[in-house]
Amino acid sequence: MGRSPCCDENGLKKGPWTQEEDEKLLHYIQTNGHGSWRTLPRLAGLNRCGKSCRLRWTNYLRPDIKRGKFSQEEEQTILHLHSVLGNKWSAIATHLPGRTDNEIKNFWNTHLKKRLIQMGFDPMTHRPRTDFFAALPQLIALAALREQLGGTAVADQSSGAGAAGVAIFEQAAKLQYLQSLLQSAATTIAAASSAPSSDTEAAAALALGAICSPQLTALDSSTTTTAPVSSSVDNASGQLLPCTFPAEAPVSSEEDETKNQQQQTGLSSYGLSCRADDVVDVFACHGGNSSLPALTDLSDAASNLPVDGCIMRSATASSSFGGGSSCSPLPWPELFFPDDPFITDFL
DNA sequence: AACCCGTCCAACCGCATCGAA
DNA sequence: CTTCGATGCGGTTGGACGGGT
């Protein structure tokens, strides 16, 4: 388990490479190959450590490196492979010729990860976030709003501390569900708004989204407009909510089975859709140790309960969309919204 | 013009892994 | 089996840059 002595070795240069250094390295490798990276700097006349030379070559100087923006196809490939492999950047890079692991990692951290978070998805599991703490600010706002509206305070519904805790979790679950609906709707209509005829709907959706989740107004339109647009989600009230973001729509058409097979072969569109049986295979293939705060899995309470005809699996219960063809994609409404006027007003 | 702030990305750091001795 | 050198890999940093005020 030896550690290579690093660049802090005496006098070795660090920092950005000059053109002259690039030329030396390029010339040496083109004529001799890189051989031993450790000896390369000395042989090439570079005052760098071998590690630095290797990085410079693999991430920048290599002739087969593709530069420029990631294409739509590359983006979807990264999303899909990340959902399967996790942060295995080098493994992902092997499926993207000309792209380096460093480049993919940067692209993920600066674009894709943020986009997933904005849309309410855990970037590690690629599934809707259901963590209590992420919803806490909205939960507090919701409680305040309810009080203003003269609704029944949470504490009033319960008689003891334990019951109060349950009530809080119920509220969190309701809020998350509501947020998911709004995200779906806002995303959909925002996508439709690229067509000139739906300005009013888009404005309404954005305004509605801003009420519950201000970040929705900042949704990256490129995501929504480029995502597959064909799914529909049967919501709690029986309405059809068209859904544009693929991962949140485990829809029920038979063509999705085909899509599933394509995805499992690796490189189809990120238009994820899955049956309940596929949840583990498609989504939960890596550790899922999120960089975000640990998830408090609200759906645990509902796990293994029959929900709309299917069983919530505890192993995958962090998703509120884990259902499939026979399941409501949003498993909470039947449990949590029997007659809550505040919620039903929205539905 | 100056400052602030967020984004991007090349490069570094340190741990993990592999293979030879 | 253990040790050690070399390399691979993922997380993180910091400087450049651009947009907003």
CSV table of N, CA and C (backbone and C1' of nucleotides) in Angstrom, one decimal, chain A residues 1 3 14-15 17 51-52 56 102 106 110-111, chain B residues 7-18:
chain,number,residue,atom,x,y,z
A,1,MET,N,0.8,-1.2,0.0
A,1,MET,CA,0.0,0.0,0.0
A,1,MET,C,0.9,1.2,0.0
A,3,ARG,N,2.4,4.7,-0.9
A,3,ARG,CA,1.9,5.9,-1.4
A,3,ARG,C,2.9,6.6,-2.2
A,14,LYS,N,3.9,23.1,-9.4
A,14,LYS,CA,2.5,22.7,-9.3
A,14,LYS,C,1.7,23.8,-10.1
A,15,GLY,N,0.4,23.6,-10.2
A,15,GLY,CA,-0.4,24.6,-10.8
A,15,GLY,C,-0.6,24.5,-12.3
A,17,TRP,N,-0.5,24.4,-16.2
A,17,TRP,CA,0.5,24.0,-17.2
A,17,TRP,C,0.7,25.2,-18.2
A,51,LYS,N,2.7,12.1,-11.5
A,51,LYS,CA,1.2,12.2,-11.3
A,51,LYS,C,0.6,13.3,-12.1
A,52,SER,N,1.2,14.5,-11.9
A,52,SER,CA,0.7,15.7,-12.6
A,52,SER,C,0.8,15.5,-14.1
A,56,ARG,N,-2.3,15.5,-16.7
A,56,ARG,CA,-2.4,16.5,-17.8
A,56,ARG,C,-2.6,15.8,-19.1
A,102,ASN,N,-12.8,13.0,-15.4
A,102,ASN,CA,-12.8,14.3,-14.7
A,102,ASN,C,-13.8,15.2,-15.3
A,106,ASN,N,-17.1,16.7,-13.5
A,106,ASN,CA,-17.3,18.1,-13.4
A,106,ASN,C,-18.7,18.4,-14.0
A,110,THR,N,-21.7,20.2,-11.7
A,110,THR,CA,-22.1,21.5,-12.0
A,110,THR,C,-23.4,21.6,-12.7
A,111,HIS,N,-23.8,20.6,-13.4
A,111,HIS,CA,-25.1,20.7,-14.1
A,111,HIS,C,-26.1,19.6,-13.7
B,7,DT,P,-24.7,29.0,-9.2
B,7,DT,O5',-23.6,28.8,-10.4
B,7,DT,C5',-23.7,29.7,-11.5
B,7,DT,C4',-22.6,29.4,-12.5
B,7,DT,C3',-22.4,27.9,-12.7
B,7,DT,O3',-22.3,27.6,-14.1
B,7,DT,C1',-20.3,29.1,-12.2
B,8,DC,P,-22.3,26.1,-14.6
B,8,DC,O5',-20.7,26.0,-15.0
B,8,DC,C5',-20.2,27.0,-15.8
B,8,DC,C4',-18.7,26.8,-16.0
B,8,DC,C3',-18.2,25.4,-16.2
B,8,DC,O3',-17.5,25.3,-17.3
B,8,DC,C1',-17.0,26.4,-14.4
B,9,DC,P,-17.2,24.0,-18.0
B,9,DC,O5',-15.7,23.6,-17.5
B,9,DC,C5',-14.7,24.6,-17.7
B,9,DC,C4',-13.4,24.2,-16.9
B,9,DC,C3',-13.1,22.7,-17.0
B,9,DC,O3',-11.7,22.7,-17.1
B,9,DC,C1',-13.2,23.4,-14.8
B,10,DA,P,-11.0,21.8,-18.2
B,10,DA,O5',-9.5,22.0,-17.9
B,10,DA,C5',-9.0,23.3,-17.7
B,10,DA,C4',-8.0,23.4,-16.6
B,10,DA,C3',-7.0,22.2,-16.5
B,10,DA,O3',-5.7,22.8,-16.2
B,10,DA,C1',-8.2,22.3,-14.5
B,11,DA,P,-4.4,22.0,-16.2
B,11,DA,O5',-4.2,21.6,-14.7
B,11,DA,C5',-4.1,22.7,-13.7
B,11,DA,C4',-4.2,22.1,-12.3
B,11,DA,C3',-3.3,20.9,-12.1
B,11,DA,O3',-2.3,21.3,-11.1
B,11,DA,C1',-5.5,20.6,-11.2
B,12,DC,P,-1.3,20.3,-10.5
B,12,DC,O5',-1.8,20.0,-9.1
B,12,DC,C5',-2.3,21.1,-8.3
B,12,DC,C4',-2.9,20.6,-7.0
B,12,DC,C3',-2.1,19.5,-6.3
B,12,DC,O3',-2.0,19.8,-4.9
B,12,DC,C1',-4.3,18.7,-6.7
B,13,DC,P,-1.0,19.0,-4.0
B,13,DC,O5',-2.1,18.1,-3.2
B,13,DC,C5',-3.2,18.7,-2.6
B,13,DC,C4',-4.0,17.6,-1.9
B,13,DC,C3',-3.2,16.6,-1.2
B,13,DC,O3',-3.7,16.4,0.1
B,13,DC,C1',-4.7,15.6,-2.7
B,14,DG,P,-2.8,15.6,1.2
B,14,DG,O5',-3.6,14.2,1.3
B,14,DG,C5',-4.9,14.2,1.5
B,14,DG,C4',-5.5,12.9,1.2
B,14,DG,C3',-4.7,11.7,1.7
B,14,DG,O3',-5.6,10.7,2.2
B,14,DG,C1',-5.0,11.4,-0.5
B,15,DC,P,-5.2,9.6,3.3
B,15,DC,O5',-6.1,8.4,2.9
B,15,DC,C5',-7.5,8.6,2.6
B,15,DC,C4',-7.9,7.7,1.5
B,15,DC,C3',-7.6,6.2,1.8
B,15,DC,O3',-8.7,5.4,1.6
B,15,DC,C1',-6.9,6.8,-0.4
B,16,DA,P,-8.6,3.8,1.8
B,16,DA,O5',-8.6,3.3,0.3
B,16,DA,C5',-9.6,3.8,-0.6
B,16,DA,C4',-9.6,3.0,-1.9
B,16,DA,C3',-9.4,1.5,-1.7
B,16,DA,O3',-10.2,0.8,-2.6
B,16,DA,C1',-7.6,2.4,-2.9
B,17,DT,P,-10.2,-0.8,-2.6
B,17,DT,O5',-9.2,-1.2,-3.8
B,17,DT,C5',-9.4,-0.6,-5.0
B,17,DT,C4',-8.2,-1.0,-6.0
B,17,DT,C3',-7.9,-2.5,-5.9
B,17,DT,O3',-8.0,-3.0,-7.2
B,17,DT,C1',-5.9,-1.1,-5.8
B,18,DC,P,-7.9,-4.6,-7.4
B,18,DC,O5',-6.6,-4.7,-8.2
B,18,DC,C5',-6.2,-3.7,-9.2
B,18,DC,C4',-4.8,-3.8,-9.6
B,18,DC,C3',-4.2,-5.3,-9.6
B,18,DC,O3',-3.6,-5.5,-10.8
B,18,DC,C1',-2.8,-3.9,-8.3
